[in-house]
PDB file of C-alpha atoms and ligand atoms in Angstrom:
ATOM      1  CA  UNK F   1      -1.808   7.277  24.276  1.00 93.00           C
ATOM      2  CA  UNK F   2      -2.463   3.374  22.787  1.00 92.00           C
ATOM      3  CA  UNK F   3      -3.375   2.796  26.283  1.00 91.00           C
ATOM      4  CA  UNK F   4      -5.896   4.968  26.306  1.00 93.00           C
ATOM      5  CA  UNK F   5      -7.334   4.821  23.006  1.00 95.00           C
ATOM      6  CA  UNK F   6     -10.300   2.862  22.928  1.00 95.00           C
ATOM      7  CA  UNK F   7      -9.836   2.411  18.834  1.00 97.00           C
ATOM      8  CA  UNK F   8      -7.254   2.085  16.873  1.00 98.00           C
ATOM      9  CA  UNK F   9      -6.663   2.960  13.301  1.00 98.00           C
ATOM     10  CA  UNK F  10      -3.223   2.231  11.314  1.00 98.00           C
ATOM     11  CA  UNK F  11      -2.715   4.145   8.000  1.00 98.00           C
ATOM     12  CA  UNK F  12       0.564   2.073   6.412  1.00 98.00           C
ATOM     13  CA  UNK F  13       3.059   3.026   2.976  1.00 98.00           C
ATOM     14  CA  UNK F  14       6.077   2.098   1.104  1.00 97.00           C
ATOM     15  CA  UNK F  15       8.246   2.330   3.878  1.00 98.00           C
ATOM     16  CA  UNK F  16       6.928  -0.117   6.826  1.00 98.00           C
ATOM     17  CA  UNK F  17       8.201  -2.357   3.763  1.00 98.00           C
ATOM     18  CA  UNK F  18      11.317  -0.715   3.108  1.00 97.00           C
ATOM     19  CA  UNK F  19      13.561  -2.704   6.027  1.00 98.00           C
ATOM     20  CA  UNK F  20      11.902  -6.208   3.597  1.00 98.00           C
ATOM     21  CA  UNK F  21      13.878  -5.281   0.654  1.00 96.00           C
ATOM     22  CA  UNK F  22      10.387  -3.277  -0.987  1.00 96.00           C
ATOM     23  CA  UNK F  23      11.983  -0.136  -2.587  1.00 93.00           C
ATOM     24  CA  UNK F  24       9.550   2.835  -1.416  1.00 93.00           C
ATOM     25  CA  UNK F  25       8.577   5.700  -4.386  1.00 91.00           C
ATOM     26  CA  UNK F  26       9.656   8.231  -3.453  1.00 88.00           C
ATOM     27  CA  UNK F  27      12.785   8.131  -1.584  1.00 81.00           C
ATOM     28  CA  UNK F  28      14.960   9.572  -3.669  1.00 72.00           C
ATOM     29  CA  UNK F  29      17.591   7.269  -3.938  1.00 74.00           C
ATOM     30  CA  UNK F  30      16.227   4.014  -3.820  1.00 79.00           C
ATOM     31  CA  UNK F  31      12.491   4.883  -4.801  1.00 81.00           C
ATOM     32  CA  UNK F  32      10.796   3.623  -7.622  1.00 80.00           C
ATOM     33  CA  UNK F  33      10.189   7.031  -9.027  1.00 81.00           C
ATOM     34  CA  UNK F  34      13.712   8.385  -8.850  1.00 80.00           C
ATOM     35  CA  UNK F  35      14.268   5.306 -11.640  1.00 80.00           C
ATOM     36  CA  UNK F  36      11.359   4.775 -13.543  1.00 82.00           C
ATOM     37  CA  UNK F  37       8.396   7.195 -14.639  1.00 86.00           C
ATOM     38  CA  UNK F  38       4.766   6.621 -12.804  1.00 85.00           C
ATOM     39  CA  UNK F  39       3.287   8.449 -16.317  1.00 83.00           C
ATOM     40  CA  UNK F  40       4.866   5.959 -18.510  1.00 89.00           C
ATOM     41  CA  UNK F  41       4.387   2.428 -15.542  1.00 92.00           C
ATOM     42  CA  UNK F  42       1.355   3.681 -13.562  1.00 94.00           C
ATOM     43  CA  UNK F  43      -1.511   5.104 -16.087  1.00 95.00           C
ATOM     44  CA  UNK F  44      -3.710   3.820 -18.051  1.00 96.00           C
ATOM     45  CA  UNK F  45      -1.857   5.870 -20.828  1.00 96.00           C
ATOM     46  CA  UNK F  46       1.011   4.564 -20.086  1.00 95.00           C
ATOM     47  CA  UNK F  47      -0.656   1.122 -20.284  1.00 97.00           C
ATOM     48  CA  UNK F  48      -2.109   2.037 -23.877  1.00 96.00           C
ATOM     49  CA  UNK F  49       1.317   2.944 -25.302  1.00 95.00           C
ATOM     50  CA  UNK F  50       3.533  -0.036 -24.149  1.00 94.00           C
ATOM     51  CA  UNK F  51       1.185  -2.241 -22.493  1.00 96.00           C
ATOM     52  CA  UNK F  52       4.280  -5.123 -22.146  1.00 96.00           C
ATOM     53  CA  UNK F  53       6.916  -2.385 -20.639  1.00 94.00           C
ATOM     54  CA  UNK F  54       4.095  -1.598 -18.196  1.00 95.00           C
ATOM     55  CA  UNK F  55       3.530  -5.925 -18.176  1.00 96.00           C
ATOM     56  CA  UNK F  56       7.556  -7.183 -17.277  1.00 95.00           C
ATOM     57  CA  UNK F  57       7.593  -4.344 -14.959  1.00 94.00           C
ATOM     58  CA  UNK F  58       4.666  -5.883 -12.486  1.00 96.00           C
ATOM     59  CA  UNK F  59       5.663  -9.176 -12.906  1.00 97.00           C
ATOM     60  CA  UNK F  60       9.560  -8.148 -11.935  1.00 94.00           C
ATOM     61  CA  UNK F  61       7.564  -6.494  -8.505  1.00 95.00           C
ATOM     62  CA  UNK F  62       5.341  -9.370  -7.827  1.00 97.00           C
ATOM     63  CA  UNK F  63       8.376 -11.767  -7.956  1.00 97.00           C
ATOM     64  CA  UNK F  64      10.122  -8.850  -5.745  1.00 96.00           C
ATOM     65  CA  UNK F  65       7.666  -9.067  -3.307  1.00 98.00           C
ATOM     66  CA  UNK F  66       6.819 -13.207  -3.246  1.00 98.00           C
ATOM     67  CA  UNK F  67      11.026 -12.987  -2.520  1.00 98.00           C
ATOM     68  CA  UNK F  68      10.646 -10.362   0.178  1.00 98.00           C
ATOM     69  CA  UNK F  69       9.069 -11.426   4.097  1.00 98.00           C
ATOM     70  CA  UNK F  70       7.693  -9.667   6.643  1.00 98.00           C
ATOM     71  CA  UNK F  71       9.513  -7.448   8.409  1.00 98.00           C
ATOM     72  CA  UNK F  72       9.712  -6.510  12.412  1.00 98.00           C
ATOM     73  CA  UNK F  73       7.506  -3.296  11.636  1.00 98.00           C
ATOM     74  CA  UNK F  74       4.722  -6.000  10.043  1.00 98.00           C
ATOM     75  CA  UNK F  75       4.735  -8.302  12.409  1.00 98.00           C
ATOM     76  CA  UNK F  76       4.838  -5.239  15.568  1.00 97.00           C
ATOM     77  CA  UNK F  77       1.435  -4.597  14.103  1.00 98.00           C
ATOM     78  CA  UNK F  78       0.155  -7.613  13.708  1.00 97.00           C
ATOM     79  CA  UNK F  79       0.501  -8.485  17.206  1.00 97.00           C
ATOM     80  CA  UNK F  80      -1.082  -5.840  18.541  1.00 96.00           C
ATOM     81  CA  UNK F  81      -3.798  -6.017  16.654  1.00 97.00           C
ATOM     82  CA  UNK F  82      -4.419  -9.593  17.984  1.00 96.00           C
ATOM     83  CA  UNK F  83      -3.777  -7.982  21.522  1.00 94.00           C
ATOM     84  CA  UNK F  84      -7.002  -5.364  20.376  1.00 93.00           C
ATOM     85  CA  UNK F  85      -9.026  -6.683  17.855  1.00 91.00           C
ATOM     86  CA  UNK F  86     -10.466  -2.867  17.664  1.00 93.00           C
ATOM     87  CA  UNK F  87      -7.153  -2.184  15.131  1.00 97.00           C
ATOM     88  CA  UNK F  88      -8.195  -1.304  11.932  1.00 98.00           C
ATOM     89  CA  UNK F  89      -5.019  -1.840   9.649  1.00 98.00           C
ATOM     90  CA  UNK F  90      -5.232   0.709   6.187  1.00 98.00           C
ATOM     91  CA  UNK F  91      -2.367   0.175   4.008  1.00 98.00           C
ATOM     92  CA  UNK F  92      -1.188   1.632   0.324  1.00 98.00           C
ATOM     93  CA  UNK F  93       0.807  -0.582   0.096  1.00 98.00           C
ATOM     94  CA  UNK F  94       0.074  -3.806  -3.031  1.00 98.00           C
ATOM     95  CA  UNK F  95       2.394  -6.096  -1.074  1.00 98.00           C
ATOM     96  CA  UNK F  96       1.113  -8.893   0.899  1.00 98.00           C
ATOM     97  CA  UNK F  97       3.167  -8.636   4.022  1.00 98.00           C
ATOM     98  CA  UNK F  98       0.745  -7.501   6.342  1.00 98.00           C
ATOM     99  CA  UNK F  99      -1.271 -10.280   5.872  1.00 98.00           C
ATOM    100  CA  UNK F 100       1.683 -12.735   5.730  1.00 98.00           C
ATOM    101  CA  UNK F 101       2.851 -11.031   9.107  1.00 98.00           C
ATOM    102  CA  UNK F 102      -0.776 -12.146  10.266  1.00 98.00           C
ATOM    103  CA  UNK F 103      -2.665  -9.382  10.460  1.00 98.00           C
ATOM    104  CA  UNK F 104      -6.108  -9.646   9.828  1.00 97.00           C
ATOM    105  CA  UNK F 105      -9.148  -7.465   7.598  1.00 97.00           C
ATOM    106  CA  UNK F 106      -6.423  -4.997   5.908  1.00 98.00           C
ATOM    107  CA  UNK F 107      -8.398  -2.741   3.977  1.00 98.00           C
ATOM    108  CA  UNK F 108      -6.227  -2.221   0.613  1.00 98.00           C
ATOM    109  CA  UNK F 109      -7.147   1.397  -1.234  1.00 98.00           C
ATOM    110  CA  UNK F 110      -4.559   1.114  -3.975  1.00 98.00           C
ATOM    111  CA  UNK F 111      -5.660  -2.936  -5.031  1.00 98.00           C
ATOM    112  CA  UNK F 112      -3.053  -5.983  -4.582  1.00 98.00           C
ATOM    113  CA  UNK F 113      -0.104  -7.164  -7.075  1.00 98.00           C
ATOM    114  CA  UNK F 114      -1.724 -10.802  -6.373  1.00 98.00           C
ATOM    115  CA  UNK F 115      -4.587 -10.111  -7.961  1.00 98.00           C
ATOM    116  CA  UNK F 116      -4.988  -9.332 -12.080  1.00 98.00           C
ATOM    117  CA  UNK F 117      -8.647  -8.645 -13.999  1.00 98.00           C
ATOM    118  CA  UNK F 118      -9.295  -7.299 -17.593  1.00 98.00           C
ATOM    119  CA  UNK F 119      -8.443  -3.383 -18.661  1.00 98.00           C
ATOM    120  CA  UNK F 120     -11.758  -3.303 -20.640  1.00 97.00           C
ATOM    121  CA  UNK F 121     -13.984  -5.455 -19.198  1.00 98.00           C
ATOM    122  CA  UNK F 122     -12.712  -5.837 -15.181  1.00 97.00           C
ATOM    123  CA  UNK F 123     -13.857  -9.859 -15.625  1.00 98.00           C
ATOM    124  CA  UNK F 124     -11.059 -11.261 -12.940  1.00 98.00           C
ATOM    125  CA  UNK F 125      -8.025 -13.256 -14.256  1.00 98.00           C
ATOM    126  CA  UNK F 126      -6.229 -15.794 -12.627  1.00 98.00           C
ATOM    127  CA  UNK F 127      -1.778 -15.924 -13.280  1.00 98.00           C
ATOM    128  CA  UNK F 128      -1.036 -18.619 -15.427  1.00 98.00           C
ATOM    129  CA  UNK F 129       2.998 -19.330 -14.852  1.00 97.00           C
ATOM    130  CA  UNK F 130       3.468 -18.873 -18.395  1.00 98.00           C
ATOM    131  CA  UNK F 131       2.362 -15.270 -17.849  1.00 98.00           C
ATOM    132  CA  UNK F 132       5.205 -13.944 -15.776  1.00 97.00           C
ATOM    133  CA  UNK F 133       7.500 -14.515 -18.333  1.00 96.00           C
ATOM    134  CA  UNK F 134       5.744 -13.364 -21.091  1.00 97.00           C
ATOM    135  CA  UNK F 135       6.988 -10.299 -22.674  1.00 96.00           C
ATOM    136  CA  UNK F 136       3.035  -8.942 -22.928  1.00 97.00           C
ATOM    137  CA  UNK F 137       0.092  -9.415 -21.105  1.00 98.00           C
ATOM    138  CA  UNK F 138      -2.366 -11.822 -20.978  1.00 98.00           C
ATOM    139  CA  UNK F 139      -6.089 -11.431 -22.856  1.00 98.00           C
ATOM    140  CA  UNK F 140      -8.890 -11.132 -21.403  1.00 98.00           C
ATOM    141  CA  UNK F 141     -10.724 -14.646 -22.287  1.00 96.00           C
ATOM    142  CA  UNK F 142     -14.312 -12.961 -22.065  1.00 95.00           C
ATOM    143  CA  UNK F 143     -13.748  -9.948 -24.381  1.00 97.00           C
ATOM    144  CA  UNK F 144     -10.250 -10.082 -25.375  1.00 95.00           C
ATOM    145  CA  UNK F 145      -9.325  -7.282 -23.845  1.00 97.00           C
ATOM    146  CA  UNK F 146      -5.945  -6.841 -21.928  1.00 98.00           C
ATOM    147  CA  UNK F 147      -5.255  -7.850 -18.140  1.00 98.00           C
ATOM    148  CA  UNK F 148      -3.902  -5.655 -15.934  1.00 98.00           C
ATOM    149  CA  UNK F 149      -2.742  -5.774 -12.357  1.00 98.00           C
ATOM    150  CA  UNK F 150      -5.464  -4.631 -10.307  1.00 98.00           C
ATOM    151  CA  UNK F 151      -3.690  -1.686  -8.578  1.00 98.00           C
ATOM    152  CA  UNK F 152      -4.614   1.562  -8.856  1.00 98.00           C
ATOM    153  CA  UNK F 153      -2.777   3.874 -11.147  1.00 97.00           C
ATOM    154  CA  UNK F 154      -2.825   7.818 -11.329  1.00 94.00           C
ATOM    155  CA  UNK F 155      -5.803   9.461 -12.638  1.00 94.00           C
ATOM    156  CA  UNK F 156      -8.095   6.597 -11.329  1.00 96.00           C
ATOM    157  CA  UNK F 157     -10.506   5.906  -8.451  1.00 96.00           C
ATOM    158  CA  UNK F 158      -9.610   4.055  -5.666  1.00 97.00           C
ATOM    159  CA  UNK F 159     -12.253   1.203  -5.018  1.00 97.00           C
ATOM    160  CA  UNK F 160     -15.142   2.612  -3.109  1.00 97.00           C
ATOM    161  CA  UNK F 161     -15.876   0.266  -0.578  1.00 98.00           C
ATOM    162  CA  UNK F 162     -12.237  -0.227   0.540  1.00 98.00           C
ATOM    163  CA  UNK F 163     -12.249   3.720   0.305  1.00 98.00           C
ATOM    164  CA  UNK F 164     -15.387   4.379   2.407  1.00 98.00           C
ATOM    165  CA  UNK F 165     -14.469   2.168   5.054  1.00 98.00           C
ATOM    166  CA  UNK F 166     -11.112   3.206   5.342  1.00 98.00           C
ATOM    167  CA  UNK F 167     -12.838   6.855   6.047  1.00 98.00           C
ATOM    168  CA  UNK F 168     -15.022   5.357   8.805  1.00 98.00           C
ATOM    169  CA  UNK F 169     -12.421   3.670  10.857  1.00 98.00           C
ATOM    170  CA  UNK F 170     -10.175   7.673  10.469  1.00 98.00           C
ATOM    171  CA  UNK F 171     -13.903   9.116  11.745  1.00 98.00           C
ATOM    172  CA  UNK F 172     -14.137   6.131  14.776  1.00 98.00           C
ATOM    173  CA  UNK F 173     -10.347   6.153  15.763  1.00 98.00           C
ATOM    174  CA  UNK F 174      -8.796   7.925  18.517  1.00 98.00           C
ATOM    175  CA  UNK F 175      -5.436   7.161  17.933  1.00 98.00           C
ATOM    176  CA  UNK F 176      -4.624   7.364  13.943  1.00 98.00           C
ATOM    177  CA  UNK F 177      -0.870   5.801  13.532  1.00 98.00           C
ATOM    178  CA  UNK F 178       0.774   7.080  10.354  1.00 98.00           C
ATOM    179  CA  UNK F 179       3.340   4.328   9.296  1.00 98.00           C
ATOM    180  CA  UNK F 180       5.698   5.346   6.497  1.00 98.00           C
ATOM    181  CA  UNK F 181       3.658   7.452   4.135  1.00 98.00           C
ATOM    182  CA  UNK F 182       5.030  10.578   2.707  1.00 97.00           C
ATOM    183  CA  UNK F 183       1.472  11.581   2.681  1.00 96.00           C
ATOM    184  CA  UNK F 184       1.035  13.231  -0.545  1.00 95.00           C
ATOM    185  CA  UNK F 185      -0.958  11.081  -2.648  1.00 95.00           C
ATOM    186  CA  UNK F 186      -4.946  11.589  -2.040  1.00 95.00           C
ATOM    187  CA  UNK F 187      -7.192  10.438  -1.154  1.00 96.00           C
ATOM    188  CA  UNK F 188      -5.096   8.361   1.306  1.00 98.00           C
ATOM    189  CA  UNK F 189      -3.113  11.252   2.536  1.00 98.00           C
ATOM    190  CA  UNK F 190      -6.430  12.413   3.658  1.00 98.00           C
ATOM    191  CA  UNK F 191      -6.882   9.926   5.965  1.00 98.00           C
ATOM    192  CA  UNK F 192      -4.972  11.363   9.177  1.00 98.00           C
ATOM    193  CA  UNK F 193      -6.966  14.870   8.872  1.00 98.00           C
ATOM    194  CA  UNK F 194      -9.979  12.997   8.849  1.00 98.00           C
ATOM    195  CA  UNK F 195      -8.829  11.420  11.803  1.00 98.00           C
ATOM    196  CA  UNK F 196      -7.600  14.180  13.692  1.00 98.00           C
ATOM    197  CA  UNK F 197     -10.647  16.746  13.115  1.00 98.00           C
ATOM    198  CA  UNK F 198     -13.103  13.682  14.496  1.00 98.00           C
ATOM    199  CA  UNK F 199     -10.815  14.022  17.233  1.00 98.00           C
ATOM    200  CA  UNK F 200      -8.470  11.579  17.331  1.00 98.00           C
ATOM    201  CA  UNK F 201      -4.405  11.697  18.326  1.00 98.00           C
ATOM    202  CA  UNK F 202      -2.263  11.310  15.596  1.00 98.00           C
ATOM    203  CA  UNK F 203       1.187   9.568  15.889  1.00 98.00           C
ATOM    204  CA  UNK F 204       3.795   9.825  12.985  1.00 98.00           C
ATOM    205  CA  UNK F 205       6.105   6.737  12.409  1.00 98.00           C
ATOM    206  CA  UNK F 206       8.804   7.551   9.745  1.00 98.00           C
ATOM    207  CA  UNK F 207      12.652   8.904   9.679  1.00 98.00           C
ATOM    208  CA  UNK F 208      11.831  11.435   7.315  1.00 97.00           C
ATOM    209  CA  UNK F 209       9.181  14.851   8.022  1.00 97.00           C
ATOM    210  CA  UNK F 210       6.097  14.377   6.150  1.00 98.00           C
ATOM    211  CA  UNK F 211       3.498  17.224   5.405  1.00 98.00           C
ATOM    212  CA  UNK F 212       1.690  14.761   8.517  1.00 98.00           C
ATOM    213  CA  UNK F 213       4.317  15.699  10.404  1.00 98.00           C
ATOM    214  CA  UNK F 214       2.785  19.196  11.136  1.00 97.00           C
ATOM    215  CA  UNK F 215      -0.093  17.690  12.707  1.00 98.00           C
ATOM    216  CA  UNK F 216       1.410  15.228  14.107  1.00 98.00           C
ATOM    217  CA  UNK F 217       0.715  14.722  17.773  1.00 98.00           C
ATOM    218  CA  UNK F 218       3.874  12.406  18.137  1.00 98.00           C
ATOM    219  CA  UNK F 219       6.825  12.192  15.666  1.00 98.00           C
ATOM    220  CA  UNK F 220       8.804   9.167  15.524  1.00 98.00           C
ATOM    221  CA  UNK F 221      11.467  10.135  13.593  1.00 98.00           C
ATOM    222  CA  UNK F 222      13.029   5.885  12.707  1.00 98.00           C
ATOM    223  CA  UNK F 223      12.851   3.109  11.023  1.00 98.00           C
ATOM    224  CA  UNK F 224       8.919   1.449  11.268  1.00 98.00           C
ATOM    225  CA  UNK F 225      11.156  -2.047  12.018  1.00 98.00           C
ATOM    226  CA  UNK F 226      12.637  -0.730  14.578  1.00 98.00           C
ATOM    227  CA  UNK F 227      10.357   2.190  16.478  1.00 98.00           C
ATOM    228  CA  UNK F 228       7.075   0.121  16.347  1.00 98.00           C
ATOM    229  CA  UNK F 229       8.262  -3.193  18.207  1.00 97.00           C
ATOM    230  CA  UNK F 230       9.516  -0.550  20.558  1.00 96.00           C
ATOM    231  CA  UNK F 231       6.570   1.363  20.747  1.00 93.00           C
ATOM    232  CA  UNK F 232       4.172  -1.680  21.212  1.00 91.00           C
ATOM    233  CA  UNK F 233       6.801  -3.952  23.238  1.00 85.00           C
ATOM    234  CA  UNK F 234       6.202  -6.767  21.221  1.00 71.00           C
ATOM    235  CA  UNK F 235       8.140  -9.677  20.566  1.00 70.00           C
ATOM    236  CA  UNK F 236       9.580  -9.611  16.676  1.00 65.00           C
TER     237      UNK F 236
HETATM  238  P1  OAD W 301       6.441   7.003  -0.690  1.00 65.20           P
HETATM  239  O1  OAD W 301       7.577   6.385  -1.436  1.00 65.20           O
HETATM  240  O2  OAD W 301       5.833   8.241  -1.248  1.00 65.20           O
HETATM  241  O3  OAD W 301       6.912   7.351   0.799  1.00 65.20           O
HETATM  242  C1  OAD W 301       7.609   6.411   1.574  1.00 65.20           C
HETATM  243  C2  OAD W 301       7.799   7.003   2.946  1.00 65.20           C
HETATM  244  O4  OAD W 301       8.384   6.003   3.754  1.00 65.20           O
HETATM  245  C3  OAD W 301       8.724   8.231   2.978  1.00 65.20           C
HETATM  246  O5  OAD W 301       8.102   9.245   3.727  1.00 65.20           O
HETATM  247  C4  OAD W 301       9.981   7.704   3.703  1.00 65.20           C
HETATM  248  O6  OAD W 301      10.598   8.688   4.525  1.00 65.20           O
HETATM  249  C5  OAD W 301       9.386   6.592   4.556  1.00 65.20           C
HETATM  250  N1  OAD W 301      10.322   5.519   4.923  1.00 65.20           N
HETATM  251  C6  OAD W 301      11.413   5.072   4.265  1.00 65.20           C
HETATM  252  N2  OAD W 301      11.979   4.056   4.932  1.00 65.20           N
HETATM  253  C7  OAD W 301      11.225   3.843   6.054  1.00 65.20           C
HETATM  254  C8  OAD W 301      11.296   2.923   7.143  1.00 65.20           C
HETATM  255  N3  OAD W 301      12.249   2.013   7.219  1.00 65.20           N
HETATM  256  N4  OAD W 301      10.343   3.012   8.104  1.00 65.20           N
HETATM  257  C9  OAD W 301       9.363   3.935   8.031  1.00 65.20           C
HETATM  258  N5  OAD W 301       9.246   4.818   7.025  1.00 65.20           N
HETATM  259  C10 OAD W 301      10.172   4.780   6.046  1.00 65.20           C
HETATM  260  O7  OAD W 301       5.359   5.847  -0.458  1.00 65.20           O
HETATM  261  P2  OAD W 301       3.810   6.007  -0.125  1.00 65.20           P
HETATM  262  O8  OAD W 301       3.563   7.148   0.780  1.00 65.20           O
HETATM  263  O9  OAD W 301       3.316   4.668   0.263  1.00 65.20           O
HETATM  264  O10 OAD W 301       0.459   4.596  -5.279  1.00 65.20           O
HETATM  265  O11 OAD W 301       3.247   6.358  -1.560  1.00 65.20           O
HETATM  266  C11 OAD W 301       1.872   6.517  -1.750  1.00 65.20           C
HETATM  267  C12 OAD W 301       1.474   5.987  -3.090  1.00 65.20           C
HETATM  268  O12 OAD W 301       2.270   6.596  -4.125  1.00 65.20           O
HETATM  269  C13 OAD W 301       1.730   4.516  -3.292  1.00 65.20           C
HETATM  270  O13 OAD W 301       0.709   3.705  -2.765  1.00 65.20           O
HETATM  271  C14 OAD W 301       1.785   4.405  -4.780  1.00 65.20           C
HETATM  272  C15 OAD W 301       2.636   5.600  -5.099  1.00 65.20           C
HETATM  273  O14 OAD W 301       2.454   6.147  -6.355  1.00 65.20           O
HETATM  274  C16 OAD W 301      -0.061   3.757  -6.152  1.00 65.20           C
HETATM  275  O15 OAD W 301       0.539   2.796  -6.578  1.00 65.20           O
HETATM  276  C17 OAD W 301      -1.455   4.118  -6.534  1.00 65.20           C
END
């Protein structure tokens, strides 16, 4: 099927991060929100009420994830994308290890932990050290307001353009990989429909069923570290 696929497009979540130490969200276990509530660390409400709770906690993940490296599953893709440049990568994920696994152009649709800009205003901010430590966050020095990671949280848009051409490489593809998404959080769930009614193949990568899983073309049922170096015989 990659053989004959004349584009590619990757849709990636919390798990092809997993096998680096990343804990996923909803595993339920080890996810994030088996421990901690996305209401009270991933809204603006939540934001509004305890705005340093919501502050340590990003700062304890972006020092999680500077720790963390790329994993087999990361670097599978990345090498086959610079065997077909036609590989769009799509990822959920606010880690940094697809691009530190090389891959290139990975369209983000829920924003980056690297990357911080004011609540109020959106002016960009740029991580002091002193910040990471602090028990609340930074103000905004254009309007006071305060900075946020620029992720996105329930109840808000994803950013348009990353949105928009995520939806053009589903419509283009005609193979859609689904890597470790449990494919309930839209728009990005979305994606592999979008994919599959422009008619494209859909392959599943993930140990667990997913609703994807029912239209699955191909079901993978492992770990992304292990099945996708298999699946693309690449060197890890
Ligand atoms: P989830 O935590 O919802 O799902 C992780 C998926 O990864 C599950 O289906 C697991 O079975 C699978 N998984 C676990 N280990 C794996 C491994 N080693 N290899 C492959 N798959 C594995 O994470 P997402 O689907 O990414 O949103 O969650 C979507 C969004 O919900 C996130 O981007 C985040 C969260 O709220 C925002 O932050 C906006």
């Amino acid at each position: 099927m990659l053989d004959g696929a004349e584009r590619v497009a990757v849709l990636t979540g919390a798990g092809v991060s997993a096998e680096s130490g990343v804990p996923t969200f909803r595993d339920a276990q080890t996810g994030l929100w088996a421990r901690y509530d996305p209401e009270t660390l991933a809204s603006p409400q939540g934001f509004a009420a305890n705005p340093g709770l919501v502050w340590r906690w990003y700062m304890h993940r972006l020092a999680l994830v500077e720790a963390a490296a790329p994993n087999p599953g990361h670097r599978a893709l990345a090498q086959l994308q610079a065997q077909r440049p036609d590989l769009t990568l799509i990822t959920q994920n606010v880690d940094d290890l697809h691009e530190r696994a090389g891959s290139q152009g990975v369209i983000h649709l829920h924003g980056s932990l690297f990357r911080f800009r004011c609540h109020r205003c959106r002016a960009p901010y740029a991580l002091r050290d002193e910040d990471r430590t602090a028990p609340e966050p930074p103000t905004c020095p254009q309007c006071d307001g305060r900075v946020r990671p620029d992720v996105v949280w329930f109840g808000e848009m994803l950013p348009q353009r990353a949105l928009q051409a995520a939806l053009d490489a589903a419509r283009a593809s005609h193979l859609f990989l689904v890597v470790g998404t449990s494919g309930v959080v839209y728009p990005a769930a979305q994606l592999p429909y979008t994919a599959q009614a422009s008619g494209a193949a859909i392959i599943e990568v993930n140990p667990a069923p997913t609703p994807i899983t029912q239209i699955a073309d191909v079901h993978l049922a492992g770990p992304s570290g292990e099945v996708l170096p298999m699946l693309f015989d690449a060197e890890t």
